[in-house]
Amino acid sequence: MMTFDEQDRQALYETWMSYKAKARITQSEMAKKLETSHLTFSRCIHGDGVLDSRFVFAFCQVMGVEPNKILPSLRDREQVSQDVLVTSKVVVDGEIEAVYYEGHTVVIEYRKPLAPSAETAFERVS
């Protein structure tokens, strides 16, 4: 189960106050939309109640905001999970002499045998 801290509660409260002013909605009206009591809604917003994920996600949905954009704990979790390990493989036609990197560029130096030129092949035939 996901837990939210006081920073999350404060972010929700600030988002609620902004939404409340723009939408001209009361706490009672919002509580009805969330299918909860006015008292439960008030306790969740003001810090006396448990801030559970069902309430948080439903509340954000009604306000039209993405929880991971406003809640610090979800933003932090999202930033951590954005790194992925990527593997790139390259096939070279020759013998690798050196591999190194310059900034974000990997450089592979390799020796490739040259095909005999048409002129050289012609000289051998004659």
PDB file of C-alpha atoms in Angstrom:
ATOM      1  CA  MET A   1       0.000   0.000   0.000  1.00  0.00           C
ATOM      2  CA  MET A   2       1.284   3.424  -0.915  1.00  0.00           C
ATOM      3  CA  THR A   3       1.860   5.910   1.893  1.00  0.00           C
ATOM      4  CA  PHE A   4       1.912   9.669   1.626  1.00  0.00           C
ATOM      5  CA  ASP A   5       3.711  12.114   3.896  1.00  0.00           C
ATOM      6  CA  GLU A   6       3.088  15.671   5.089  1.00  0.00           C
ATOM      7  CA  GLN A   7       4.744  17.154   2.003  1.00  0.00           C
ATOM      8  CA  ASP A   8       2.246  15.252  -0.132  1.00  0.00           C
ATOM      9  CA  ARG A   9      -0.608  16.432   2.075  1.00  0.00           C
ATOM     10  CA  GLN A  10       0.578  20.031   1.770  1.00  0.00           C
ATOM     11  CA  ALA A  11       0.848  19.734  -2.018  1.00  0.00           C
ATOM     12  CA  LEU A  12      -2.674  18.275  -2.163  1.00  0.00           C
ATOM     13  CA  TYR A  13      -3.978  21.047   0.066  1.00  0.00           C
ATOM     14  CA  GLU A  14      -2.416  23.771  -2.109  1.00  0.00           C
ATOM     15  CA  THR A  15      -3.763  22.124  -5.262  1.00  0.00           C
ATOM     16  CA  TRP A  16      -7.190  21.846  -3.636  1.00  0.00           C
ATOM     17  CA  MET A  17      -7.223  25.510  -2.635  1.00  0.00           C
ATOM     18  CA  SER A  18      -6.360  26.557  -6.179  1.00  0.00           C
ATOM     19  CA  TYR A  19      -8.937  24.203  -7.691  1.00  0.00           C
ATOM     20  CA  LYS A  20     -11.574  25.261  -5.154  1.00  0.00           C
ATOM     21  CA  ALA A  21     -11.158  28.936  -6.079  1.00  0.00           C
ATOM     22  CA  LYS A  22     -11.250  28.292  -9.828  1.00  0.00           C
ATOM     23  CA  ALA A  23     -14.114  25.787  -9.795  1.00  0.00           C
ATOM     24  CA  ARG A  24     -16.065  27.563  -7.038  1.00  0.00           C
ATOM     25  CA  ILE A  25     -16.733  24.287  -5.285  1.00  0.00           C
ATOM     26  CA  THR A  26     -17.200  23.638  -1.572  1.00  0.00           C
ATOM     27  CA  GLN A  27     -15.678  20.906   0.556  1.00  0.00           C
ATOM     28  CA  SER A  28     -19.122  19.309   0.874  1.00  0.00           C
ATOM     29  CA  GLU A  29     -19.559  19.227  -2.904  1.00  0.00           C
ATOM     30  CA  MET A  30     -16.107  17.717  -3.381  1.00  0.00           C
ATOM     31  CA  ALA A  31     -16.786  15.126  -0.666  1.00  0.00           C
ATOM     32  CA  LYS A  32     -19.922  14.052  -2.550  1.00  0.00           C
ATOM     33  CA  LYS A  33     -17.948  13.699  -5.785  1.00  0.00           C
ATOM     34  CA  LEU A  34     -15.455  11.511  -3.924  1.00  0.00           C
ATOM     35  CA  GLU A  35     -18.268   9.526  -2.293  1.00  0.00           C
ATOM     36  CA  THR A  36     -17.028  10.278   1.193  1.00  0.00           C
ATOM     37  CA  SER A  37     -18.300  12.342   4.107  1.00  0.00           C
ATOM     38  CA  HIS A  38     -17.508  16.003   4.526  1.00  0.00           C
ATOM     39  CA  LEU A  39     -15.780  15.157   7.823  1.00  0.00           C
ATOM     40  CA  THR A  40     -13.552  12.467   6.231  1.00  0.00           C
ATOM     41  CA  PHE A  41     -12.655  14.801   3.369  1.00  0.00           C
ATOM     42  CA  SER A  42     -11.776  17.609   5.785  1.00  0.00           C
ATOM     43  CA  ARG A  43      -9.637  15.298   7.943  1.00  0.00           C
ATOM     44  CA  CYS A  44      -7.701  14.022   4.900  1.00  0.00           C
ATOM     45  CA  ILE A  45      -7.012  17.515   3.619  1.00  0.00           C
ATOM     46  CA  HIS A  46      -6.148  19.104   6.963  1.00  0.00           C
ATOM     47  CA  GLY A  47      -3.960  16.329   8.381  1.00  0.00           C
ATOM     48  CA  ASP A  48      -6.211  14.558  10.893  1.00  0.00           C
ATOM     49  CA  GLY A  49      -7.100  11.623   8.662  1.00  0.00           C
ATOM     50  CA  VAL A  50      -5.295   8.858   6.821  1.00  0.00           C
ATOM     51  CA  LEU A  51      -4.211   9.900   3.345  1.00  0.00           C
ATOM     52  CA  ASP A  52      -4.722   6.658   1.438  1.00  0.00           C
ATOM     53  CA  SER A  53      -4.067   6.036  -2.239  1.00  0.00           C
ATOM     54  CA  ARG A  54      -7.763   5.577  -3.105  1.00  0.00           C
ATOM     55  CA  PHE A  55      -8.563   9.048  -1.768  1.00  0.00           C
ATOM     56  CA  VAL A  56      -5.482  10.685  -3.315  1.00  0.00           C
ATOM     57  CA  PHE A  57      -5.977   9.261  -6.812  1.00  0.00           C
ATOM     58  CA  ALA A  58      -9.736   9.909  -6.841  1.00  0.00           C
ATOM     59  CA  PHE A  59      -9.194  13.452  -5.544  1.00  0.00           C
ATOM     60  CA  CYS A  60      -6.575  14.179  -8.226  1.00  0.00           C
ATOM     61  CA  GLN A  61      -8.816  12.721 -10.926  1.00  0.00           C
ATOM     62  CA  VAL A  62     -11.729  14.963  -9.972  1.00  0.00           C
ATOM     63  CA  MET A  63      -9.411  18.008  -9.964  1.00  0.00           C
ATOM     64  CA  GLY A  64      -7.945  16.961 -13.318  1.00  0.00           C
ATOM     65  CA  VAL A  65      -4.328  16.782 -12.143  1.00  0.00           C
ATOM     66  CA  GLU A  66      -1.772  13.999 -12.406  1.00  0.00           C
ATOM     67  CA  PRO A  67      -0.675  12.842  -8.942  1.00  0.00           C
ATOM     68  CA  ASN A  68       2.927  12.278 -10.075  1.00  0.00           C
ATOM     69  CA  LYS A  69       3.108  15.941 -11.148  1.00  0.00           C
ATOM     70  CA  ILE A  70       2.028  17.440  -7.816  1.00  0.00           C
ATOM     71  CA  LEU A  71       2.977  14.944  -5.085  1.00  0.00           C
ATOM     72  CA  PRO A  72       6.652  15.042  -4.046  1.00  0.00           C
ATOM     73  CA  SER A  73       6.825  11.344  -3.100  1.00  0.00           C
ATOM     74  CA  LEU A  74       5.513  10.267  -6.522  1.00  0.00           C
ATOM     75  CA  ARG A  75       7.712  12.770  -8.391  1.00  0.00           C
ATOM     76  CA  ASP A  76      10.790  11.460  -6.565  1.00  0.00           C
ATOM     77  CA  ARG A  77       9.831   7.856  -7.295  1.00  0.00           C
ATOM     78  CA  GLU A  78       9.268   8.671 -10.981  1.00  0.00           C
ATOM     79  CA  GLN A  79      12.649  10.416 -11.289  1.00  0.00           C
ATOM     80  CA  VAL A  80      14.435   7.444  -9.779  1.00  0.00           C
ATOM     81  CA  SER A  81      12.737   5.001 -12.122  1.00  0.00           C
ATOM     82  CA  GLN A  82      13.510   6.949 -15.289  1.00  0.00           C
ATOM     83  CA  ASP A  83      17.016   5.517 -15.642  1.00  0.00           C
ATOM     84  CA  VAL A  84      17.257   2.373 -17.737  1.00  0.00           C
ATOM     85  CA  LEU A  85      20.197   0.257 -18.780  1.00  0.00           C
ATOM     86  CA  VAL A  86      20.624   0.254 -22.552  1.00  0.00           C
ATOM     87  CA  THR A  87      22.925  -2.132 -24.407  1.00  0.00           C
ATOM     88  CA  SER A  88      24.117  -1.479 -27.951  1.00  0.00           C
ATOM     89  CA  LYS A  89      26.001  -4.069 -29.945  1.00  0.00           C
ATOM     90  CA  VAL A  90      28.006  -3.315 -33.061  1.00  0.00           C
ATOM     91  CA  VAL A  91      29.508  -5.778 -35.516  1.00  0.00           C
ATOM     92  CA  VAL A  92      32.714  -4.618 -37.187  1.00  0.00           C
ATOM     93  CA  ASP A  93      34.257  -6.078 -40.312  1.00  0.00           C
ATOM     94  CA  GLY A  94      37.856  -6.326 -39.145  1.00  0.00           C
ATOM     95  CA  GLU A  95      40.182  -6.572 -36.152  1.00  0.00           C
ATOM     96  CA  ILE A  96      39.429  -4.169 -33.282  1.00  0.00           C
ATOM     97  CA  GLU A  97      42.480  -2.091 -32.368  1.00  0.00           C
ATOM     98  CA  ALA A  98      40.992   0.256 -29.759  1.00  0.00           C
ATOM     99  CA  VAL A  99      37.699   1.195 -28.103  1.00  0.00           C
ATOM    100  CA  TYR A 100      37.240   4.431 -26.166  1.00  0.00           C
ATOM    101  CA  TYR A 101      34.667   7.105 -25.546  1.00  0.00           C
ATOM    102  CA  GLU A 102      34.573  10.853 -25.999  1.00  0.00           C
ATOM    103  CA  GLY A 103      31.713  12.387 -24.030  1.00  0.00           C
ATOM    104  CA  HIS A 104      28.647  10.409 -25.110  1.00  0.00           C
ATOM    105  CA  THR A 105      30.285   8.920 -28.212  1.00  0.00           C
ATOM    106  CA  VAL A 106      31.876   5.478 -28.298  1.00  0.00           C
ATOM    107  CA  VAL A 107      34.702   5.205 -30.814  1.00  0.00           C
ATOM    108  CA  ILE A 108      35.793   1.848 -32.206  1.00  0.00           C
ATOM    109  CA  GLU A 109      38.991   1.750 -34.234  1.00  0.00           C
ATOM    110  CA  TYR A 110      39.470  -1.372 -36.288  1.00  0.00           C
ATOM    111  CA  ARG A 111      41.613  -2.604 -39.114  1.00  0.00           C
ATOM    112  CA  LYS A 112      39.721  -3.789 -42.157  1.00  0.00           C
ATOM    113  CA  PRO A 113      41.416  -5.755 -44.936  1.00  0.00           C
ATOM    114  CA  LEU A 114      41.027  -4.009 -48.279  1.00  0.00           C
ATOM    115  CA  ALA A 115      39.759  -5.947 -51.233  1.00  0.00           C
ATOM    116  CA  PRO A 116      42.231  -6.049 -54.117  1.00  0.00           C
ATOM    117  CA  SER A 117      41.494  -3.257 -56.547  1.00  0.00           C
ATOM    118  CA  ALA A 118      40.348  -4.061 -60.116  1.00  0.00           C
ATOM    119  CA  GLU A 119      43.621  -2.601 -61.435  1.00  0.00           C
ATOM    120  CA  THR A 120      45.723  -4.941 -59.286  1.00  0.00           C
ATOM    121  CA  ALA A 121      43.620  -7.942 -60.293  1.00  0.00           C
ATOM    122  CA  PHE A 122      43.972  -6.991 -63.980  1.00  0.00           C
ATOM    123  CA  GLU A 123      47.756  -6.720 -63.690  1.00  0.00           C
ATOM    124  CA  ARG A 124      47.974 -10.252 -62.235  1.00  0.00           C
ATOM    125  CA  VAL A 125      45.934 -11.715 -65.077  1.00  0.00           C
ATOM    126  CA  SER A 126      48.080 -10.236 -67.854  1.00  0.00           C
TER     127      SER A 126
END
